[in-house]
PDB file of C-alpha atoms in Angstrom:
ATOM      1  CA  MET B   1       5.326  28.528  -8.501  1.00 66.00           C
ATOM      2  CA  ALA B   2       4.094  31.964  -9.446  1.00 82.00           C
ATOM      3  CA  THR B   3       5.234  34.924  -7.399  1.00 89.00           C
ATOM      4  CA  LYS B   4       2.400  36.441  -5.421  1.00 89.00           C
ATOM      5  CA  VAL B   5       2.160  40.196  -5.124  1.00 92.00           C
ATOM      6  CA  TYR B   6       0.819  41.488  -1.817  1.00 92.00           C
ATOM      7  CA  SER B   7      -0.852  44.839  -1.409  1.00 94.00           C
ATOM      8  CA  SER B   8      -0.857  44.949   2.379  1.00 95.00           C
ATOM      9  CA  TYR B   9       0.767  43.440   5.429  1.00 96.00           C
ATOM     10  CA  GLN B  10      -2.609  41.951   6.391  1.00 97.00           C
ATOM     11  CA  GLU B  11      -2.512  39.720   3.309  1.00 96.00           C
ATOM     12  CA  ILE B  12       0.991  38.584   4.201  1.00 95.00           C
ATOM     13  CA  ASP B  13      -0.028  37.887   7.799  1.00 97.00           C
ATOM     14  CA  ARG B  14      -3.106  35.961   6.629  1.00 97.00           C
ATOM     15  CA  ASP B  15      -1.053  33.775   4.287  1.00 96.00           C
ATOM     16  CA  LEU B  16       1.562  33.200   6.998  1.00 97.00           C
ATOM     17  CA  GLU B  17      -1.185  32.126   9.418  1.00 98.00           C
ATOM     18  CA  ILE B  18      -2.609  29.745   6.801  1.00 97.00           C
ATOM     19  CA  LEU B  19       0.829  28.247   6.203  1.00 96.00           C
ATOM     20  CA  LYS B  20       1.383  27.878   9.945  1.00 98.00           C
ATOM     21  CA  LEU B  21      -1.936  26.034  10.345  1.00 97.00           C
ATOM     22  CA  GLN B  22      -1.178  23.797   7.356  1.00 97.00           C
ATOM     23  CA  LYS B  23       2.181  22.948   8.910  1.00 97.00           C
ATOM     24  CA  GLU B  24       0.490  22.051  12.216  1.00 97.00           C
ATOM     25  CA  ILE B  25      -2.053  19.863  10.404  1.00 96.00           C
ATOM     26  CA  ASP B  26       0.680  18.092   8.446  1.00 96.00           C
ATOM     27  CA  THR B  27       2.671  17.543  11.641  1.00 96.00           C
ATOM     28  CA  GLN B  28      -0.368  16.004  13.352  1.00 96.00           C
ATOM     29  CA  LYS B  29      -1.081  13.771  10.333  1.00 96.00           C
ATOM     30  CA  LEU B  30       2.521  12.577  10.334  1.00 95.00           C
ATOM     31  CA  SER B  31       2.399  11.916  14.067  1.00 94.00           C
ATOM     32  CA  LEU B  32      -0.810   9.880  13.736  1.00 94.00           C
ATOM     33  CA  SER B  33       0.637   7.967  10.799  1.00 93.00           C
ATOM     34  CA  VAL B  34       3.730   7.059  12.808  1.00 93.00           C
ATOM     35  CA  GLU B  35       1.570   5.938  15.752  1.00 90.00           C
ATOM     36  CA  LYS B  36      -0.581   3.748  13.471  1.00 87.00           C
ATOM     37  CA  THR B  37       2.520   2.201  11.936  1.00 86.00           C
ATOM     38  CA  ILE B  38       3.995   1.440  15.350  1.00 87.00           C
ATOM     39  CA  ASP B  39       0.672  -0.073  16.494  1.00 81.00           C
ATOM     40  CA  GLU B  40       0.526  -2.294  13.400  1.00 80.00           C
ATOM     41  CA  PHE B  41       3.919  -3.795  14.247  1.00 81.00           C
ATOM     42  CA  THR B  42       2.952  -4.840  17.763  1.00 84.00           C
ATOM     43  CA  PRO B  43       1.903  -8.490  18.158  1.00 82.00           C
ATOM     44  CA  SER B  44      -1.733  -7.576  18.824  1.00 80.00           C
ATOM     45  CA  GLY B  45      -1.742  -5.179  15.873  1.00 76.00           C
ATOM     46  CA  MET B  46      -0.397  -7.885  13.572  1.00 77.00           C
ATOM     47  CA  VAL B  47      -3.085 -10.335  14.714  1.00 78.00           C
ATOM     48  CA  GLN B  48      -5.807  -7.748  14.188  1.00 77.00           C
ATOM     49  CA  ASN B  49      -4.443  -6.946  10.744  1.00 74.00           C
ATOM     50  CA  ILE B  50      -4.355 -10.632   9.752  1.00 76.00           C
ATOM     51  CA  LEU B  51      -7.875 -11.261  11.074  1.00 75.00           C
ATOM     52  CA  GLY B  52      -9.164  -8.140   9.352  1.00 75.00           C
ATOM     53  CA  ASN B  53      -7.633  -9.178   6.034  1.00 72.00           C
ATOM     54  CA  ALA B  54      -8.996 -12.719   6.366  1.00 70.00           C
ATOM     55  CA  GLY B  55     -12.462 -11.408   7.204  1.00 68.00           C
ATOM     56  CA  SER B  56     -12.346  -9.017   4.291  1.00 73.00           C
ATOM     57  CA  PHE B  57     -11.337 -11.849   1.958  1.00 66.00           C
ATOM     58  CA  LEU B  58     -14.151 -14.086   3.210  1.00 63.00           C
ATOM     59  CA  THR B  59     -16.825 -11.436   2.758  1.00 66.00           C
ATOM     60  CA  LYS B  60     -15.595 -10.154  -0.612  1.00 67.00           C
ATOM     61  CA  SER B  61     -15.121 -13.583  -2.137  1.00 67.00           C
ATOM     62  CA  GLY B  62     -18.571 -14.807  -1.093  1.00 69.00           C
ATOM     63  CA  LEU B  63     -16.983 -17.787   0.652  1.00 61.00           C
ATOM     64  CA  LEU B  64     -18.609 -16.828   3.935  1.00 61.00           C
ATOM     65  CA  LYS B  65     -22.099 -16.548   2.479  1.00 64.00           C
ATOM     66  CA  ASN B  66     -21.951 -19.455   0.061  1.00 70.00           C
ATOM     67  CA  VAL B  67     -19.960 -22.077   1.975  1.00 70.00           C
ATOM     68  CA  LEU B  68     -19.280 -21.360   5.616  1.00 69.00           C
ATOM     69  CA  LEU B  69     -22.660 -19.983   6.640  1.00 70.00           C
ATOM     70  CA  PRO B  70     -24.704 -22.938   5.306  1.00 76.00           C
ATOM     71  CA  TYR B  71     -22.201 -25.337   6.894  1.00 76.00           C
ATOM     72  CA  LEU B  72     -22.501 -23.651  10.294  1.00 74.00           C
ATOM     73  CA  ILE B  73     -26.283 -23.539  10.090  1.00 78.00           C
ATOM     74  CA  ASN B  74     -26.443 -27.261   9.273  1.00 78.00           C
ATOM     75  CA  ARG B  75     -24.056 -28.021  12.159  1.00 78.00           C
ATOM     76  CA  PHE B  76     -26.209 -26.196  14.694  1.00 78.00           C
ATOM     77  CA  LEU B  77     -29.504 -27.606  13.409  1.00 78.00           C
ATOM     78  CA  LYS B  78     -28.369 -31.218  13.849  1.00 68.00           C
TER      79      LYS B  78
END
């Protein structure tokens, strides 16, 4: 990293304030990440994750539109 040359204490204070705010932001991001990770390892979080992945697979693969939807429509129309 290049050495920065400051011409006043105001510049130093400004950079210190920026670094302090960046540290606070990073701390909050880490805290939220830890909370999300803990939530994903609860039983309800695991079920939601599995259902979300299954739903994503069904919609991306076209299985829902091409197979399941016509089947369900035919079932209800009978």
